[in-house]
XYZ file of C-alpha atoms in Angstrom:
385
model
C 37.070 42.625 -88.283
C 33.391 42.415 -87.345
C 30.534 44.660 -88.478
C 27.087 44.714 -86.868
C 24.508 46.355 -89.088
C 20.896 47.441 -89.178
C 19.928 47.370 -85.511
C 18.712 49.911 -82.993
C 21.890 50.799 -81.097
C 21.508 52.001 -77.507
C 24.918 53.599 -77.026
C 23.955 54.760 -73.489
C 26.514 57.578 -73.654
C 25.403 59.180 -76.944
C 21.749 58.349 -77.377
C 20.031 55.773 -79.570
C 20.898 55.267 -83.237
C 18.504 53.643 -85.711
C 20.007 51.375 -88.346
C 23.549 52.058 -87.210
C 26.775 50.193 -87.900
C 29.224 49.077 -85.223
C 32.724 48.178 -86.411
C 34.917 46.017 -84.199
C 38.595 45.190 -84.582
C 41.216 43.785 -82.202
C 38.702 43.472 -79.331
C 37.761 47.155 -79.522
C 34.959 49.239 -81.021
C 36.527 51.313 -83.789
C 33.448 53.031 -85.269
C 29.780 53.628 -84.421
C 27.358 55.493 -86.651
C 24.706 55.509 -89.328
C 26.984 56.143 -92.298
C 29.961 53.892 -91.701
C 31.707 52.217 -94.627
C 32.067 48.476 -94.071
C 35.404 46.997 -95.208
C 35.046 44.135 -97.669
C 36.952 41.724 -95.428
C 34.683 42.281 -92.402
C 32.407 39.552 -91.053
C 28.900 41.015 -91.040
C 26.145 40.319 -88.505
C 22.743 41.658 -89.513
C 20.841 43.023 -86.528
C 17.861 44.231 -88.558
C 14.769 44.275 -86.353
C 16.904 43.832 -83.224
C 18.215 46.051 -80.433
C 21.820 46.346 -79.301
C 23.085 47.401 -75.886
C 26.453 47.396 -74.191
C 27.203 44.193 -72.339
C 25.218 44.268 -69.118
C 27.000 44.755 -65.790
C 26.088 43.377 -62.365
C 28.211 45.038 -59.700
C 27.309 42.758 -56.785
C 27.453 38.972 -57.172
C 28.997 35.912 -55.558
C 29.513 34.102 -58.853
C 32.170 31.424 -58.730
C 32.554 31.587 -54.941
C 29.003 30.476 -54.099
C 28.315 27.872 -56.746
C 24.940 26.316 -57.402
C 24.172 22.629 -57.022
C 27.604 21.508 -55.827
C 27.282 21.496 -52.049
C 29.239 23.118 -49.254
C 32.623 22.274 -50.774
C 32.199 25.118 -53.263
C 30.636 27.736 -50.991
C 33.629 29.980 -50.362
C 32.156 33.446 -49.913
C 32.544 33.689 -46.112
C 35.441 32.732 -43.849
C 33.530 32.185 -40.627
C 36.418 31.724 -38.186
C 37.206 35.435 -37.964
C 35.000 38.504 -38.387
C 37.938 40.604 -39.624
C 39.346 39.378 -42.951
C 40.483 42.373 -45.040
C 43.358 40.359 -46.519
C 41.102 37.773 -48.205
C 40.552 38.123 -51.949
C 37.510 36.883 -53.821
C 39.693 36.222 -56.872
C 41.431 33.384 -55.009
C 38.187 31.399 -54.658
C 36.466 31.925 -58.019
C 35.795 28.837 -60.118
C 35.415 30.002 -63.742
C 33.526 26.780 -64.510
C 30.641 27.793 -62.234
C 27.401 27.262 -64.189
C 26.372 30.742 -63.117
C 29.002 32.275 -65.383
C 27.386 30.617 -68.414
C 24.035 31.812 -67.084
C 25.421 35.342 -66.971
C 26.272 35.210 -70.668
C 22.838 33.762 -71.421
C 21.361 36.858 -69.805
C 23.682 39.257 -71.606
C 25.774 40.002 -68.504
C 29.394 40.400 -69.581
C 30.959 42.127 -66.556
C 30.447 41.419 -62.866
C 31.778 42.189 -59.435
C 32.487 39.108 -57.349
C 32.473 40.045 -53.690
C 32.894 38.161 -50.424
C 29.746 37.552 -48.410
C 28.248 39.484 -45.510
C 28.780 37.164 -42.540
C 31.970 38.959 -41.497
C 32.378 42.553 -40.386
C 35.217 42.907 -42.886
C 34.880 40.236 -45.532
C 37.734 40.932 -47.938
C 38.463 42.290 -51.389
C 36.067 42.288 -54.340
C 37.167 41.809 -57.947
C 35.683 42.932 -61.271
C 35.827 40.339 -64.062
C 34.474 39.557 -67.508
C 32.178 36.531 -67.686
C 33.979 34.773 -70.529
C 37.161 32.758 -70.157
C 38.609 29.796 -68.293
C 41.456 31.487 -66.403
C 40.297 34.068 -63.886
C 43.520 36.066 -64.106
C 42.812 36.695 -67.799
C 39.232 37.785 -67.061
C 40.081 40.514 -64.541
C 39.070 44.113 -65.170
C 39.956 45.505 -61.745
C 41.654 43.885 -58.756
C 40.902 44.830 -56.080
C 37.614 46.562 -56.812
C 36.616 47.324 -53.228
C 36.704 46.200 -49.607
C 33.582 44.387 -48.393
C 32.233 45.339 -44.971
C 28.893 44.328 -43.485
C 26.447 45.971 -41.130
C 23.231 44.641 -39.657
C 21.861 41.202 -38.972
C 24.203 38.833 -40.790
C 27.475 39.172 -38.829
C 25.570 39.480 -35.550
C 23.656 36.235 -36.114
C 26.770 34.310 -37.158
C 29.011 35.368 -34.279
C 26.391 35.409 -31.515
C 25.927 31.707 -32.288
C 29.668 31.274 -31.651
C 29.506 33.377 -28.460
C 31.948 35.829 -30.028
C 31.680 39.485 -31.031
C 29.989 41.216 -32.692
C 26.686 40.876 -30.900
C 25.478 44.442 -31.477
C 25.530 47.076 -34.195
C 27.713 49.219 -31.913
C 30.346 46.500 -31.887
C 30.318 46.202 -35.680
C 31.029 49.920 -36.022
C 33.636 49.810 -33.261
C 35.482 46.891 -34.864
C 35.643 48.677 -38.213
C 36.961 51.864 -36.598
C 39.599 49.912 -34.648
C 40.860 48.274 -37.824
C 41.012 51.564 -39.722
C 42.948 53.244 -36.893
C 45.312 50.261 -36.766
C 45.853 50.630 -40.515
C 46.634 54.345 -40.079
C 49.249 53.466 -37.458
C 50.634 50.707 -39.679
C 51.014 53.119 -42.606
C 52.914 55.599 -40.422
C 55.218 52.887 -39.094
C 55.933 51.514 -42.559
C 56.666 55.005 -43.878
C 59.226 55.509 -41.098
C 60.811 52.111 -41.708
C 59.715 50.689 -38.366
C 57.047 48.217 -39.415
C 56.777 44.616 -40.544
C 54.554 43.701 -43.452
C 50.964 42.840 -42.443
C 48.602 41.721 -45.203
C 45.488 42.706 -43.262
C 46.714 46.238 -42.664
C 48.154 46.528 -46.166
C 44.724 45.820 -47.627
C 43.078 48.473 -45.452
C 45.702 51.087 -46.325
C 44.353 50.945 -49.890
C 40.979 51.968 -48.450
C 42.510 54.788 -46.392
C 44.347 56.038 -49.493
C 41.048 56.111 -51.426
C 42.438 53.650 -53.969
C 39.359 51.444 -53.517
C 35.977 52.036 -51.862
C 34.441 50.440 -48.852
C 31.605 48.335 -50.267
C 29.187 48.418 -47.350
C 26.482 45.762 -47.072
C 23.659 47.743 -45.462
C 19.898 47.313 -45.772
C 18.376 49.368 -42.946
C 18.508 53.164 -42.877
C 20.342 53.234 -39.535
C 23.015 50.864 -40.846
C 23.406 52.954 -43.993
C 23.950 56.041 -41.839
C 26.573 54.221 -39.758
C 28.463 53.332 -42.936
C 28.253 56.974 -44.039
C 29.390 58.189 -40.607
C 32.505 56.000 -40.700
C 33.309 57.006 -44.281
C 32.996 60.669 -43.287
C 35.253 60.210 -40.236
C 38.061 58.601 -42.234
C 37.467 60.422 -45.562
C 36.846 57.168 -47.429
C 35.250 56.281 -50.727
C 31.993 54.435 -50.087
C 29.564 52.372 -52.142
C 26.296 51.305 -50.540
C 25.471 47.673 -51.257
C 21.738 46.798 -51.307
C 20.560 50.100 -49.737
C 17.121 48.560 -49.242
C 15.856 51.463 -47.116
C 18.030 54.036 -48.845
C 14.980 55.901 -50.108
C 14.213 56.906 -46.503
C 17.474 58.881 -46.260
C 17.969 59.702 -49.931
C 19.074 63.297 -49.314
C 21.846 62.192 -46.935
C 23.188 59.820 -49.578
C 22.812 62.285 -52.444
C 24.518 65.249 -50.792
C 27.687 63.184 -50.359
C 27.582 61.796 -53.937
C 27.644 58.236 -52.602
C 26.581 55.631 -55.196
C 24.132 52.873 -54.313
C 23.854 49.425 -55.870
C 20.302 48.311 -55.231
C 18.774 44.885 -55.034
C 17.793 42.226 -55.314
C 14.224 43.508 -55.282
C 12.667 40.211 -56.348
C 12.858 38.665 -52.906
C 10.693 38.123 -49.872
C 11.128 40.207 -46.731
C 12.820 37.315 -44.941
C 14.686 39.505 -42.426
C 13.684 42.449 -40.266
C 16.117 44.684 -42.133
C 14.255 43.953 -45.396
C 10.923 45.271 -44.123
C 11.268 48.477 -46.173
C 11.936 46.661 -49.453
C 10.062 48.271 -52.338
C 10.429 48.346 -56.109
C 10.334 52.152 -55.804
C 13.764 52.458 -54.175
C 15.712 52.879 -57.460
C 13.337 55.571 -58.728
C 13.298 57.453 -55.422
C 17.082 57.439 -55.092
C 17.469 58.524 -58.721
C 15.014 61.368 -58.182
C 17.096 62.508 -55.208
C 20.230 62.617 -57.375
C 21.929 59.391 -56.293
C 23.889 57.451 -58.902
C 22.435 53.943 -58.853
C 23.118 50.496 -60.240
C 20.884 47.424 -60.061
C 22.112 44.026 -58.881
C 21.041 40.400 -58.514
C 23.305 39.375 -55.617
C 23.620 36.024 -57.448
C 22.942 33.294 -56.353
C 20.224 34.921 -54.222
C 18.613 35.985 -57.493
C 19.864 34.252 -60.658
C 22.296 36.409 -62.603
C 20.275 36.210 -65.825
C 17.423 38.040 -64.056
C 19.353 41.330 -64.042
C 17.258 42.925 -66.763
C 14.110 41.735 -64.976
C 15.270 43.785 -61.984
C 15.558 46.736 -64.362
C 12.118 46.100 -65.858
C 10.496 46.123 -62.417
C 12.313 49.347 -61.552
C 10.904 50.892 -64.737
C 7.416 49.741 -63.789
C 7.907 51.434 -60.407
C 8.905 54.770 -61.916
C 12.572 54.645 -62.931
C 12.977 56.153 -66.438
C 13.933 53.581 -69.087
C 17.151 55.382 -69.956
C 18.185 55.386 -66.293
C 17.335 51.701 -65.940
C 19.662 50.902 -68.837
C 22.402 53.075 -67.340
C 21.922 51.267 -64.020
C 22.968 47.964 -65.607
C 25.594 49.393 -67.964
C 27.388 52.745 -67.726
C 26.541 53.703 -64.153
C 27.482 50.226 -62.974
C 30.810 50.545 -64.805
C 31.453 53.958 -63.260
C 30.683 52.673 -59.771
C 33.085 49.755 -60.279
C 35.741 52.049 -61.750
C 35.984 50.422 -65.190
C 33.985 52.838 -67.366
C 37.089 53.568 -69.425
C 36.644 50.080 -70.888
C 33.000 48.994 -70.609
C 29.482 50.284 -70.001
C 28.699 52.095 -73.252
C 29.035 51.653 -76.999
C 31.845 54.044 -77.834
C 34.962 54.082 -79.975
C 38.007 52.634 -78.167
C 35.952 50.782 -75.561
C 35.945 46.999 -75.256
C 33.626 45.374 -77.788
C 31.213 43.884 -75.243
C 27.733 43.895 -76.781
C 24.367 42.193 -76.498
C 21.948 41.807 -79.408
C 18.321 41.315 -78.330
C 15.500 40.139 -80.594
C 13.224 42.840 -79.158
C 12.843 45.324 -76.320
C 15.623 44.488 -73.819
C 13.222 45.045 -70.919
C 10.395 42.856 -72.228
C 10.177 39.495 -70.488
C 9.498 37.743 -73.813
C 12.681 39.106 -75.426
C 15.574 36.719 -76.031
C 19.305 37.306 -76.130
C 20.198 36.644 -79.772
C 23.973 37.187 -79.609
C 26.593 38.017 -77.015
C 29.949 39.525 -77.948
C 32.813 39.786 -75.448
C 36.105 41.459 -76.390
C 34.969 41.411 -80.014
C 34.396 37.664 -79.998
C 30.988 36.195 -80.815
C 30.314 33.763 -77.995
C 29.088 30.474 -79.422
C 27.716 27.357 -77.760
C 26.550 28.959 -74.533
C 24.294 26.405 -72.840
C 20.780 27.780 -72.689
C 21.454 30.866 -74.836
C 18.102 30.696 -76.629
C 16.005 31.251 -73.494
C 18.374 33.897 -72.095
């Protein structure tokens, strides 16, 4: 049993508690409060003068499938021989020894989505994992966690260079619709006993059945609206990935209760579709009533910069409490794993971060990281996390 005492506990779901106790046993939180008796056999961590949050969550990364410093042999996020790859699974390419996973822990990030890249119209299945472990199958929180699709410049640039479709935004939308209709026909044939198993169609049937969302890479407002239009036509769950210009059509997003995972904001406007990038997007979408999360898109922004993304959103008008939710509870809800992570509550996984100061201050360090009730020791670079 583990007891954490004396800190400022940001539960996220039930406010902030001064000088509270968190009791952990068998990987789970079993008590949280200011007047909790500590069993004599418990290991005690004093968090006096420190602040405690749930483990941070980044719901859009390419960790483990786009490794740093290892060359093309370990860049597995895009299969560039076909623009339609719904049957591919990010879990099958993740290397748990990617340095970025240690970096995640250094930054207090304990849960992530790993998603295929955006060079294909349909890129494949995302997976939600913890960032501690050496066997990916033991780290999984949700598989699959979504179906990656991509609008805009990336698939067009890749396939125009190959003299293959898509070469226009119309074609991207048309290809997605064709695949969804094919999956509808496949489901009917299988139900009547007339079909043969097809892994591509099988993966898309999960989308049609609303078991998983479309995770739509879309920066520009027109691309966001195309994603929404297709989701409306087929009655699909949808998560907007990046949503760089989402603030321009915030009411359209809000009235459909579509969540948006925003970022990375700390980037240059290197493409036309990034011209509307602003640190105000999270605040403006929140004000419109959109549920938001903040992301790094690692390795495009290092994973341990997640709370810096939140700090800049606060500076641009996002309330502090909402910024914390955007990298904890709201992120967990968007992924579909909030029954286990995202807040400090009894019966949830004991994933916690202890900071030596304000979590959003750039000078603050990660003092301790706890995953599944285990104090993570010997993380390279933990001190500067």
